[in-house]
Amino acid sequence: MTNKKTRVILHAEDDPAHAAIVEIALQRILGDVLLRQVDDGRAALDYLYRRGSFKDPAVSPRPDLILLDLRMPDVSGLEVLAIVKRDPELLTIPVVVLSTSGNEKDRSEARACGVNEYLTKPVDFNKFVHMIGEICVAWLQRSADKH
Amino acid sequence: MTPLSLYLGAKVRGLRSLSMVAALLLQLFFAVTLMANDPIISAAEIDYPPFSIVTDAGRVDGFSVELLRAALKAMGRDVTFRTGTWPEVRALLENGEIQALPLVGRTPEREPLFDFTFPYMSLHGAIVVRTDTHDIHTLDDLRGRRVAVMKGDNAEEFLRRTDHGINIFTTATLEQALQALQAGNYDAVVIQRLVALRLLQETGLSTLRVIDRPIDGFRQDFSFAVKDGDRATLALLNEGLSLIIFDGTYQRLHAKWFAALQLPARQRLIVGGDVIFPPYEYLDNRGNPSGFLTELTRAIAFETNLDIEIRLGPWDQVVKQLADGEIDIIQGMFYSPERSQLFDFGPSHLITHYVSAVQRGGLPAPASYAELAGLRLVAQRGDVIVEELQNRGLSTQLTLVDSQEEALRQLLDGRHDCALVARLPALALFEKNNWTSVQLGRDSLLERNYAYTVKKGQQALLAKLNDGLQAIHTNGEYRRIHDKWLAHYHQPDTLWVTMRYSAIILIPLVLVLLTTFLWSWTLRRQVALQTRQIREDQLRLQAITDTAQDAILMMNPEGEVAFSNPSVRKVFGYEPEEILGCDLHSFFRFEDLREKNLAAITLTEQKAMNNGSATAFELTTRHKDGREISVELSLGQVELKEGTHKVGVIRDISLRKAVEAEAQQKNEELEQFVYLVSHDLKSPLITISSFLEVLQQDVANNNTERIAKDIHFIRGGIDKMDQLLTALLQLSRTGRKEGAPQRTRLQTLIDSSLAALAGPIRDYGIEVVVEPHDLQLFGDPLQLGQIWQNLIENAIKYRGKQPKPRIILGVDLSTGKPEFFVCDNGIGIAPKHADRIFGLFTQLHPDSDGCGLGLALVKKIVERYRGSIRVESEGLGKGSCFYFTLPESLINQDTTI
């Protein structure tokens, strides 16, 4: 495994508390990743397409993994997912949905849009750390192999 | 006689004549139906006299032959005979070449071969020997002797049945057997007694004699026989035989064939009779026998060529003379069981009634034996009534005299209370002696057949007399004699008779009339009853169809509406009369709705074709006013005279459909609600749980900065949960709890809402503009106030970074329908979210507080009041306007409270 380049993870989440939880969790597992957090789907798209405040590639490096909350005020995670997976430039980036509810409808819709992994957030923090750690390591590894 | 007994008498008589007519008709019927049938084929033995013989002229004859002929004739059938010896004719029947034999003795050996009619004659066997044989008397005497029988005859079967030690020889015919006996070839012949007598007479074999003692056990029943299993012919013969026995043919034939065999040797026959028994028999003025019977006897004697002498004497002496054999015949004697022990009675030639006789003006003539009790009675010695009186225990009261004349005379002298006399002779005596003070009872005490009587065993003589009687009946002589002597005594009753005959005719007539009347009355009653029943059924049915909320239509085989009930108006908007005769299909076959109903229509047609039983379908059709209505159509059918009528019951289910749709919507809402709750409640839970974990470590590491942050997040999560739960509670209350509706000025509602939000309005420096209005709203003021408060709160919350936030509220009356509004110049809403914002827990802006229930609550209240709500915004940053309406019934523009 090469460590030439720092891994980038883009995380979209409207609830600041949940954003903080993910940040802490990732810090514990993967010390050397660069976590970029946005609070809405629209911001996530702006990031990916380097629009607005994300114009500078230095500010918005291409992510190796995208983590998405589903329910966000303006543009939902599902919309972001659909756009990413339809874009030949972006579709190779693995997308993991972090959902609060285990709703089956959400899950199947996400699957239809081409989600790579769907994680229902557990209440137990340690369990969450463990799960998200495993998922991120696995998808970052695959993403690296493709490069 | 009472009218009832009169009527009954007539009725019985009527029945008798009716049965006679019926019997006649029946015979006629048989005659007609069977006449066409082929003749029965039978066969006759050539030498079995007098049963079956062939005459010199080649004609088959004999008692059995004639009997069979007569029996079949009575059944309307002819018969032809073949001839042969007994073995031959027997073989014919066994082979089925003929259908019946006239004379077959019924023996165990023959049972499996033939079926037999009931026996018409029983014969006894006899032994025939030469006159010079003296040591043969019984069957036992034949032991070791040579005895001849006819081959296959009952005699042969009888002898061979048990071993008597006899040497049995057989001959082809009986005649051969007898001739061989006379020639000395045999010692005896065993034969039917009657046949033997006849054969000996015919053949002139004078050196033979019949032993005058019957053979023990050799009694033979003779019947007609048919082939085993031929039930049809057997039934025919049995019935025919019954008929001819009944009608006297049998008797006549019997007399013809057997009488001559037994006639007494003496030529002149002495006929006895009562000397004073007018008008039957008596001595006339010159002392010569006279009367009905006397003349009858003479007529019979003339017909049958008998030489007779009539001697009349005192009755009891005459009877004694017959018993002693001094005379041969009594020309008139009443039959009684006691007398039949001593004498043989011929067929009855007259029926006579015994009645009581009393002195006129005295006690009434007794009408029964019971009424005779205690009376002094008198009757003629030896008369048949005497036996009857003795049998009934009346002999102690009874005095016997020599004649009926004497009995009546003594009655007139007052020596007795009542005389018992034969009716006709008594009447004749009244006339002869000019007695007028004797009265005869009308009711017959004894009814007896008056018949020729001979000494026991003189059957042949009786048969001869019978033949003669038959002959004078046939040639009308009997009628003439009867009218001459007896008709006279029936005269006095003309009035009575007229009345009786009238009654015979009238009573049935009246009965028929009565029956007819009764019948027609019953019929009319029945009709009335049934009519009422039908009418009531109709009313019942009408009540049901009138009451039904569903439209009920009936379609005739042509597809036209033949019946419609009042609910047709309710469901379709048509008057019931309006659609009579219309094509029922037109109610359901709107082309533009075809697509919607395709499945139901196809299903209907299939089911209707398959079984026609009631089936129900949901269809979309059209009201008279053109709007679509959902109906449920139940189809049935009934078979009437004109063909199959279809019945349709149509229920308007539009309301149900609407409720179903609403329920569906509510279900979806609930589903969404559960989802949202599970999501939004879980979210702060995750926050709290996670940061407690983090907090633990931060405390351990003594990272004060982080500790504060952790606690901040935890508190945030708890606050969020609290808000959510409070809002949920409020939401649930909105559905359930409602204060009493009352009129409230709109201004009041808005003012109190603004007052509740005065803090934030002041804090954020928001300008509030209330446009003038003077309306009143009717409803729960708290809920109506909530609408305004939540909308204003929403406007405050989403004011954005607007330097001069402003809220305008009021009511727009320009369209005629009041529309309430709350507008702001805040962050606005992207058009795509315009519907979403009224959903539960929908927060379009992540950095706003609140939990996304406010607008959902507003929507819920507005819709509860059956109003509507919408939002308009030109987009993000351009402010937004919420408009809602309420039903006009809740809005009052009058300000004068």
Short mmCIF file of N, CA and C in Angstrom, two decimals, chain B residues 49 53 67-68 166 176 203 264 281 296 303 317 333 342 375 384 397 422 562 584 650 663 672 700 735:
data_model
loop_
_atom_site.label_atom_id
_atom_site.label_comp_id
_atom_site.label_asym_id
_atom_site.label_seq_id
_atom_site.Cartn_x
_atom_site.Cartn_y
_atom_site.Cartn_z
N PRO B 49 -113.75 -89.14 -21.82
CA PRO B 49 -115.11 -88.64 -21.57
C PRO B 49 -115.41 -88.59 -20.08
N ILE B 53 -113.42 -85.35 -25.51
CA ILE B 53 -113.66 -86.41 -26.51
C ILE B 53 -113.63 -85.80 -27.89
N LEU B 67 -115.45 -76.01 -21.16
CA LEU B 67 -115.12 -75.10 -20.07
C LEU B 67 -114.02 -74.15 -20.52
N LEU B 68 -113.00 -74.70 -21.15
CA LEU B 68 -111.88 -73.88 -21.62
C LEU B 68 -112.35 -72.89 -22.67
N ILE B 166 -98.31 -104.04 -7.01
CA ILE B 166 -99.24 -104.29 -8.13
C ILE B 166 -98.42 -104.42 -9.42
N GLN B 176 -108.90 -98.88 -24.55
CA GLN B 176 -108.10 -100.11 -24.74
C GLN B 176 -107.96 -100.87 -23.44
N THR B 203 -119.36 -97.31 -24.27
CA THR B 203 -118.80 -98.44 -25.01
C THR B 203 -119.67 -99.69 -24.95
N PRO B 264 -131.56 -90.88 -11.41
CA PRO B 264 -132.11 -92.08 -10.80
C PRO B 264 -132.76 -92.97 -11.85
N GLU B 281 -147.65 -72.06 -4.07
CA GLU B 281 -148.22 -73.39 -4.31
C GLU B 281 -149.44 -73.58 -3.40
N LEU B 296 -144.25 -73.31 -12.69
CA LEU B 296 -142.82 -73.27 -13.04
C LEU B 296 -142.30 -74.69 -13.23
N GLU B 303 -139.68 -78.54 -20.73
CA GLU B 303 -138.44 -78.19 -21.43
C GLU B 303 -137.44 -79.33 -21.42
N GLN B 317 -144.85 -82.66 6.47
CA GLN B 317 -144.92 -84.01 5.92
C GLN B 317 -144.15 -84.11 4.61
N MET B 333 -138.19 -74.57 -1.68
CA MET B 333 -137.78 -74.70 -0.28
C MET B 333 -136.75 -73.60 -0.05
N LEU B 342 -129.26 -82.10 4.88
CA LEU B 342 -130.10 -83.20 4.41
C LEU B 342 -130.34 -83.19 2.91
N LEU B 375 -143.00 -61.34 23.06
CA LEU B 375 -144.28 -61.44 22.34
C LEU B 375 -144.67 -62.90 22.17
N VAL B 384 -138.81 -72.24 7.42
CA VAL B 384 -137.40 -71.87 7.60
C VAL B 384 -137.24 -70.81 8.69
N GLN B 397 -141.40 -68.76 23.19
CA GLN B 397 -142.54 -67.87 22.95
C GLN B 397 -143.34 -68.31 21.73
N ALA B 422 -143.95 -65.62 5.38
CA ALA B 422 -143.35 -65.18 4.13
C ALA B 422 -144.27 -64.13 3.54
N ALA B 562 -87.88 -3.08 -17.44
CA ALA B 562 -89.29 -3.41 -17.27
C ALA B 562 -89.78 -3.01 -15.89
N LEU B 584 -81.14 -1.13 -20.71
CA LEU B 584 -80.42 -1.09 -19.43
C LEU B 584 -78.91 -0.93 -19.62
N ILE B 650 -78.43 -1.75 -7.90
CA ILE B 650 -77.31 -0.84 -8.10
C ILE B 650 -77.14 0.06 -6.88
N ALA B 663 -59.15 7.04 3.66
CA ALA B 663 -58.50 6.11 4.56
C ALA B 663 -57.13 5.72 4.02
N GLN B 672 -45.88 7.37 6.85
CA GLN B 672 -44.83 8.39 6.77
C GLN B 672 -44.47 8.87 8.18
N ALA B 700 -11.69 11.32 30.93
CA ALA B 700 -10.52 10.55 31.34
C ALA B 700 -9.23 11.29 30.96
N GLY B 735 -56.09 16.68 16.47
CA GLY B 735 -57.12 15.82 15.89
C GLY B 735 -58.26 15.57 16.87
#
